[in-house]
Amino acid sequence: MGDLHRLPLRDLPPAPTGISVPETWAALRVAMRLCHGTLGEVVDLLEAGAAPADVFARIDTFNSQITTCGRAVTFLREVGEPPDAA
């Protein structure tokens, strides 16, 4: 697991349309906070020895949230505007 930082970026989903750069940066911040919270919940479930179904359900939620982040990142990379544009 020590080599995870060397993994190539996965294919990011298509960028959203009809959203401004400031709105996208704001949405990315919110989405990352949600991901952070959900990831903490997954860790808590694992440490508590929760049933696999419960753990996998939270991981499914996390995967949906991180996909949203990926869409925002795709858009922001394309427009190339920094966070202070927000």
Short mmCIF file of N, CA, C and O in Angstrom, two decimals:
data_model
loop_
_atom_site.label_atom_id
_atom_site.label_comp_id
_atom_site.label_asym_id
_atom_site.label_seq_id
_atom_site.Cartn_x
_atom_site.Cartn_y
_atom_site.Cartn_z
N MET A 1 0.81 -1.19 0.00
CA MET A 1 0.00 0.00 0.00
C MET A 1 0.85 1.26 0.00
O MET A 1 0.35 2.32 -0.31
N GLY A 2 2.09 1.16 0.31
CA GLY A 2 2.95 2.32 0.33
C GLY A 2 3.16 2.95 -1.04
O GLY A 2 3.62 4.07 -1.14
N ASP A 3 2.82 2.23 -2.09
CA ASP A 3 3.02 2.75 -3.45
C ASP A 3 1.76 3.37 -4.05
O ASP A 3 1.73 3.66 -5.24
N LEU A 4 0.74 3.59 -3.26
CA LEU A 4 -0.49 4.14 -3.80
C LEU A 4 -0.28 5.50 -4.46
O LEU A 4 -0.94 5.83 -5.44
N HIS A 5 0.63 6.29 -3.94
CA HIS A 5 0.86 7.62 -4.52
C HIS A 5 1.44 7.54 -5.92
O HIS A 5 1.46 8.51 -6.64
N ARG A 6 1.88 6.38 -6.34
CA ARG A 6 2.47 6.21 -7.66
C ARG A 6 1.47 5.73 -8.70
O ARG A 6 1.79 5.60 -9.87
N LEU A 7 0.25 5.45 -8.28
CA LEU A 7 -0.76 4.98 -9.22
C LEU A 7 -1.12 6.11 -10.18
O LEU A 7 -1.20 7.26 -9.80
N PRO A 8 -1.35 5.77 -11.45
CA PRO A 8 -1.76 6.82 -12.40
C PRO A 8 -3.17 7.31 -12.06
O PRO A 8 -3.96 6.60 -11.46
N LEU A 9 -3.47 8.55 -12.48
CA LEU A 9 -4.82 9.06 -12.28
C LEU A 9 -5.80 8.20 -13.05
O LEU A 9 -5.54 7.81 -14.19
N ARG A 10 -6.92 7.93 -12.44
CA ARG A 10 -7.94 7.17 -13.15
C ARG A 10 -8.63 8.10 -14.13
O ARG A 10 -8.54 9.32 -14.03
N ASP A 11 -9.33 7.52 -15.07
CA ASP A 11 -10.07 8.33 -16.03
C ASP A 11 -11.12 9.13 -15.28
O ASP A 11 -11.95 8.55 -14.57
N LEU A 12 -11.07 10.43 -15.43
CA LEU A 12 -12.05 11.27 -14.76
C LEU A 12 -13.31 11.34 -15.59
O LEU A 12 -13.27 11.29 -16.82
N PRO A 13 -14.46 11.47 -14.93
CA PRO A 13 -15.72 11.56 -15.67
C PRO A 13 -15.81 12.88 -16.43
O PRO A 13 -15.02 13.79 -16.19
N PRO A 14 -16.77 12.98 -17.34
CA PRO A 14 -16.91 14.21 -18.12
C PRO A 14 -17.14 15.42 -17.23
O PRO A 14 -17.74 15.32 -16.17
N ALA A 15 -16.67 16.56 -17.69
CA ALA A 15 -16.86 17.80 -16.94
C ALA A 15 -18.32 18.23 -17.00
O ALA A 15 -19.01 17.96 -17.98
N PRO A 16 -18.77 18.91 -15.95
CA PRO A 16 -20.15 19.40 -15.98
C PRO A 16 -20.28 20.56 -16.97
O PRO A 16 -19.28 21.15 -17.37
N THR A 17 -21.48 20.85 -17.34
CA THR A 17 -21.72 22.00 -18.23
C THR A 17 -22.67 22.96 -17.53
O THR A 17 -23.41 22.58 -16.63
N GLY A 18 -22.62 24.20 -17.93
CA GLY A 18 -23.55 25.18 -17.40
C GLY A 18 -23.28 25.61 -15.97
O GLY A 18 -24.20 25.99 -15.26
N ILE A 19 -22.03 25.55 -15.54
CA ILE A 19 -21.70 25.95 -14.18
C ILE A 19 -20.47 26.86 -14.25
O ILE A 19 -19.60 26.67 -15.10
N SER A 20 -20.42 27.85 -13.39
CA SER A 20 -19.32 28.80 -13.41
C SER A 20 -18.12 28.26 -12.64
O SER A 20 -18.23 27.31 -11.85
N VAL A 21 -16.97 28.89 -12.85
CA VAL A 21 -15.76 28.50 -12.13
C VAL A 21 -15.93 28.68 -10.62
O VAL A 21 -15.65 27.76 -9.85
N PRO A 22 -16.41 29.84 -10.15
CA PRO A 22 -16.60 29.98 -8.70
C PRO A 22 -17.56 28.94 -8.12
O PRO A 22 -17.33 28.40 -7.04
N GLU A 23 -18.65 28.66 -8.85
CA GLU A 23 -19.60 27.65 -8.38
C GLU A 23 -18.94 26.28 -8.31
O GLU A 23 -19.21 25.49 -7.40
N THR A 24 -18.08 25.99 -9.27
CA THR A 24 -17.42 24.69 -9.29
C THR A 24 -16.44 24.55 -8.14
O THR A 24 -16.38 23.50 -7.50
N TRP A 25 -15.65 25.60 -7.87
CA TRP A 25 -14.73 25.53 -6.73
C TRP A 25 -15.50 25.35 -5.43
O TRP A 25 -15.12 24.56 -4.56
N ALA A 26 -16.62 26.07 -5.30
CA ALA A 26 -17.45 25.94 -4.10
C ALA A 26 -18.02 24.52 -3.99
O ALA A 26 -18.01 23.92 -2.90
N ALA A 27 -18.50 23.99 -5.10
CA ALA A 27 -19.05 22.63 -5.10
C ALA A 27 -17.96 21.60 -4.77
O ALA A 27 -18.22 20.64 -4.04
N LEU A 28 -16.76 21.82 -5.28
CA LEU A 28 -15.66 20.89 -4.99
C LEU A 28 -15.33 20.90 -3.50
O LEU A 28 -15.13 19.85 -2.90
N ARG A 29 -15.30 22.08 -2.90
CA ARG A 29 -15.03 22.15 -1.45
C ARG A 29 -16.08 21.39 -0.65
O ARG A 29 -15.77 20.62 0.24
N VAL A 30 -17.35 21.59 -1.00
CA VAL A 30 -18.43 20.90 -0.30
C VAL A 30 -18.33 19.40 -0.51
O VAL A 30 -18.43 18.61 0.44
N ALA A 31 -18.12 19.00 -1.75
CA ALA A 31 -18.04 17.57 -2.06
C ALA A 31 -16.86 16.90 -1.35
O ALA A 31 -16.98 15.77 -0.85
N MET A 32 -15.73 17.59 -1.26
CA MET A 32 -14.57 17.02 -0.57
C MET A 32 -14.82 16.91 0.92
O MET A 32 -14.39 15.95 1.56
N ARG A 33 -15.54 17.88 1.51
CA ARG A 33 -15.90 17.77 2.93
C ARG A 33 -16.80 16.57 3.16
O ARG A 33 -16.64 15.84 4.15
N LEU A 34 -17.76 16.35 2.24
CA LEU A 34 -18.63 15.18 2.36
C LEU A 34 -17.83 13.89 2.24
O LEU A 34 -18.05 12.94 3.01
N CYS A 35 -16.90 13.85 1.29
CA CYS A 35 -16.05 12.66 1.12
C CYS A 35 -15.24 12.40 2.39
O CYS A 35 -15.12 11.26 2.83
N HIS A 36 -14.70 13.45 2.95
CA HIS A 36 -13.90 13.33 4.16
C HIS A 36 -14.73 12.73 5.29
O HIS A 36 -14.29 11.81 5.99
N GLY A 37 -15.95 13.23 5.45
CA GLY A 37 -16.83 12.70 6.49
C GLY A 37 -17.20 11.24 6.26
O GLY A 37 -17.19 10.42 7.18
N THR A 38 -17.52 10.92 5.02
CA THR A 38 -17.90 9.55 4.69
C THR A 38 -16.72 8.60 4.88
O THR A 38 -16.88 7.49 5.39
N LEU A 39 -15.55 9.04 4.49
CA LEU A 39 -14.36 8.20 4.68
C LEU A 39 -14.13 7.93 6.16
O LEU A 39 -13.79 6.81 6.56
N GLY A 40 -14.35 8.96 6.99
CA GLY A 40 -14.24 8.77 8.44
C GLY A 40 -15.25 7.76 8.95
O GLY A 40 -14.95 6.94 9.82
N GLU A 41 -16.46 7.78 8.39
CA GLU A 41 -17.48 6.81 8.77
C GLU A 41 -17.07 5.39 8.39
O GLU A 41 -17.31 4.45 9.14
N VAL A 42 -16.46 5.26 7.22
CA VAL A 42 -15.99 3.94 6.79
C VAL A 42 -14.93 3.42 7.77
O VAL A 42 -14.98 2.26 8.20
N VAL A 43 -14.00 4.28 8.14
CA VAL A 43 -12.95 3.89 9.09
C VAL A 43 -13.59 3.49 10.42
O VAL A 43 -13.22 2.47 11.01
N ASP A 44 -14.55 4.27 10.89
CA ASP A 44 -15.23 3.95 12.15
C ASP A 44 -15.91 2.58 12.07
O ASP A 44 -15.85 1.79 13.01
N LEU A 45 -16.58 2.32 10.94
CA LEU A 45 -17.24 1.02 10.77
C LEU A 45 -16.23 -0.13 10.79
O LEU A 45 -16.47 -1.17 11.41
N LEU A 46 -15.10 0.08 10.11
CA LEU A 46 -14.07 -0.96 10.07
C LEU A 46 -13.51 -1.21 11.47
O LEU A 46 -13.33 -2.37 11.87
N GLU A 47 -13.24 -0.14 12.20
CA GLU A 47 -12.69 -0.29 13.54
C GLU A 47 -13.69 -0.93 14.50
O GLU A 47 -13.29 -1.61 15.44
N ALA A 48 -14.98 -0.73 14.25
CA ALA A 48 -16.01 -1.31 15.11
C ALA A 48 -16.35 -2.75 14.73
O ALA A 48 -17.14 -3.40 15.40
N GLY A 49 -15.75 -3.23 13.64
CA GLY A 49 -16.03 -4.59 13.20
C GLY A 49 -17.43 -4.73 12.62
O GLY A 49 -18.07 -5.76 12.76
N ALA A 50 -17.90 -3.69 11.96
CA ALA A 50 -19.26 -3.70 11.38
C ALA A 50 -19.39 -4.77 10.31
O ALA A 50 -18.40 -5.26 9.75
N ALA A 51 -20.62 -5.10 10.05
CA ALA A 51 -20.92 -6.09 9.02
C ALA A 51 -20.44 -5.60 7.66
O ALA A 51 -20.54 -4.40 7.36
N PRO A 52 -19.92 -6.50 6.83
CA PRO A 52 -19.44 -6.09 5.52
C PRO A 52 -20.47 -5.32 4.70
O PRO A 52 -20.13 -4.35 4.01
N ALA A 53 -21.73 -5.70 4.80
CA ALA A 53 -22.77 -5.00 4.02
C ALA A 53 -22.84 -3.52 4.41
O ALA A 53 -23.02 -2.66 3.56
N ASP A 54 -22.69 -3.23 5.69
CA ASP A 54 -22.71 -1.84 6.15
C ASP A 54 -21.49 -1.08 5.65
O ASP A 54 -21.59 0.08 5.21
N VAL A 55 -20.34 -1.72 5.69
CA VAL A 55 -19.11 -1.10 5.21
C VAL A 55 -19.21 -0.82 3.71
O VAL A 55 -18.92 0.29 3.24
N PHE A 56 -19.64 -1.81 2.96
CA PHE A 56 -19.73 -1.65 1.52
C PHE A 56 -20.76 -0.60 1.12
O PHE A 56 -20.57 0.12 0.14
N ALA A 57 -21.83 -0.47 1.88
CA ALA A 57 -22.84 0.55 1.60
C ALA A 57 -22.23 1.95 1.74
O ALA A 57 -22.48 2.83 0.90
N ARG A 58 -21.44 2.16 2.77
CA ARG A 58 -20.79 3.46 2.95
C ARG A 58 -19.74 3.70 1.87
O ARG A 58 -19.56 4.82 1.41
N ILE A 59 -19.05 2.64 1.46
CA ILE A 59 -18.06 2.78 0.39
C ILE A 59 -18.77 3.13 -0.92
O ILE A 59 -18.26 3.95 -1.70
N ASP A 60 -19.94 2.57 -1.17
CA ASP A 60 -20.71 2.93 -2.36
C ASP A 60 -21.07 4.42 -2.34
O ASP A 60 -20.98 5.11 -3.37
N THR A 61 -21.45 4.91 -1.17
CA THR A 61 -21.75 6.34 -1.02
C THR A 61 -20.50 7.16 -1.31
O THR A 61 -20.55 8.16 -2.04
N PHE A 62 -19.37 6.74 -0.74
CA PHE A 62 -18.11 7.44 -0.97
C PHE A 62 -17.76 7.48 -2.46
O PHE A 62 -17.36 8.52 -2.99
N ASN A 63 -17.94 6.35 -3.14
CA ASN A 63 -17.63 6.30 -4.57
C ASN A 63 -18.49 7.29 -5.36
O ASN A 63 -17.99 7.94 -6.30
N SER A 64 -19.75 7.43 -5.00
CA SER A 64 -20.61 8.40 -5.67
C SER A 64 -20.13 9.82 -5.41
O SER A 64 -20.11 10.67 -6.31
N GLN A 65 -19.73 10.09 -4.17
CA GLN A 65 -19.26 11.42 -3.83
C GLN A 65 -17.96 11.75 -4.55
O GLN A 65 -17.79 12.87 -5.06
N ILE A 66 -17.05 10.81 -4.62
CA ILE A 66 -15.75 11.08 -5.25
C ILE A 66 -15.92 11.26 -6.76
O ILE A 66 -15.16 12.00 -7.39
N THR A 67 -16.93 10.64 -7.34
CA THR A 67 -17.22 10.84 -8.76
C THR A 67 -17.63 12.29 -9.01
O THR A 67 -17.20 12.91 -9.99
N THR A 68 -18.41 12.84 -8.10
CA THR A 68 -18.79 14.25 -8.20
C THR A 68 -17.56 15.14 -8.15
O THR A 68 -17.42 16.09 -8.92
N CYS A 69 -16.64 14.81 -7.25
CA CYS A 69 -15.39 15.57 -7.16
C CYS A 69 -14.61 15.46 -8.47
O CYS A 69 -14.05 16.45 -8.95
N GLY A 70 -14.57 14.29 -9.04
CA GLY A 70 -13.85 14.07 -10.29
C GLY A 70 -14.40 14.91 -11.42
O GLY A 70 -13.65 15.47 -12.23
N ARG A 71 -15.71 15.04 -11.48
CA ARG A 71 -16.32 15.88 -12.52
C ARG A 71 -15.91 17.33 -12.34
O ARG A 71 -15.59 18.02 -13.30
N ALA A 72 -15.91 17.80 -11.11
CA ALA A 72 -15.51 19.19 -10.85
C ALA A 72 -14.05 19.39 -11.21
O ALA A 72 -13.68 20.41 -11.82
N VAL A 73 -13.20 18.43 -10.87
CA VAL A 73 -11.78 18.53 -11.18
C VAL A 73 -11.56 18.57 -12.69
O VAL A 73 -10.75 19.35 -13.20
N THR A 74 -12.28 17.75 -13.42
CA THR A 74 -12.18 17.73 -14.88
C THR A 74 -12.47 19.13 -15.44
O THR A 74 -11.71 19.66 -16.25
N PHE A 75 -13.54 19.72 -14.99
CA PHE A 75 -13.92 21.05 -15.46
C PHE A 75 -12.86 22.08 -15.10
O PHE A 75 -12.44 22.88 -15.93
N LEU A 76 -12.40 22.07 -13.84
CA LEU A 76 -11.44 23.07 -13.38
C LEU A 76 -10.09 22.93 -14.10
O LEU A 76 -9.43 23.92 -14.38
N ARG A 77 -9.70 21.71 -14.40
CA ARG A 77 -8.47 21.52 -15.17
C ARG A 77 -8.61 22.10 -16.57
O ARG A 77 -7.67 22.67 -17.11
N GLU A 78 -9.77 21.92 -17.16
CA GLU A 78 -10.00 22.41 -18.52
C GLU A 78 -9.97 23.93 -18.57
O GLU A 78 -9.41 24.51 -19.49
N VAL A 79 -10.56 24.60 -17.58
CA VAL A 79 -10.60 26.06 -17.61
C VAL A 79 -9.32 26.67 -17.05
O VAL A 79 -8.97 27.80 -17.40
N GLY A 80 -8.62 25.94 -16.19
CA GLY A 80 -7.32 26.38 -15.70
C GLY A 80 -7.33 27.58 -14.78
O GLY A 80 -6.32 28.23 -14.61
N GLU A 81 -8.47 27.88 -14.17
CA GLU A 81 -8.52 29.02 -13.25
C GLU A 81 -8.25 28.56 -11.82
O GLU A 81 -8.75 27.53 -11.39
N PRO A 82 -7.46 29.32 -11.07
CA PRO A 82 -7.07 28.92 -9.71
C PRO A 82 -8.21 29.08 -8.72
O PRO A 82 -9.21 29.75 -9.00
N PRO A 83 -8.05 28.48 -7.53
CA PRO A 83 -9.11 28.56 -6.51
C PRO A 83 -9.48 30.00 -6.13
O PRO A 83 -10.62 30.27 -5.80
N ASP A 84 -8.52 30.92 -6.22
CA ASP A 84 -8.86 32.30 -5.84
C ASP A 84 -9.79 32.97 -6.86
O ASP A 84 -10.28 34.06 -6.63
N ALA A 85 -10.05 32.26 -7.97
CA ALA A 85 -11.05 32.76 -8.92
C ALA A 85 -12.43 32.69 -8.29
O ALA A 85 -13.35 33.36 -8.72
N ALA A 86 -12.56 31.84 -7.28
CA ALA A 86 -13.84 31.72 -6.58
C ALA A 86 -14.00 32.91 -5.68
O ALA A 86 -14.94 33.26 -5.13
#
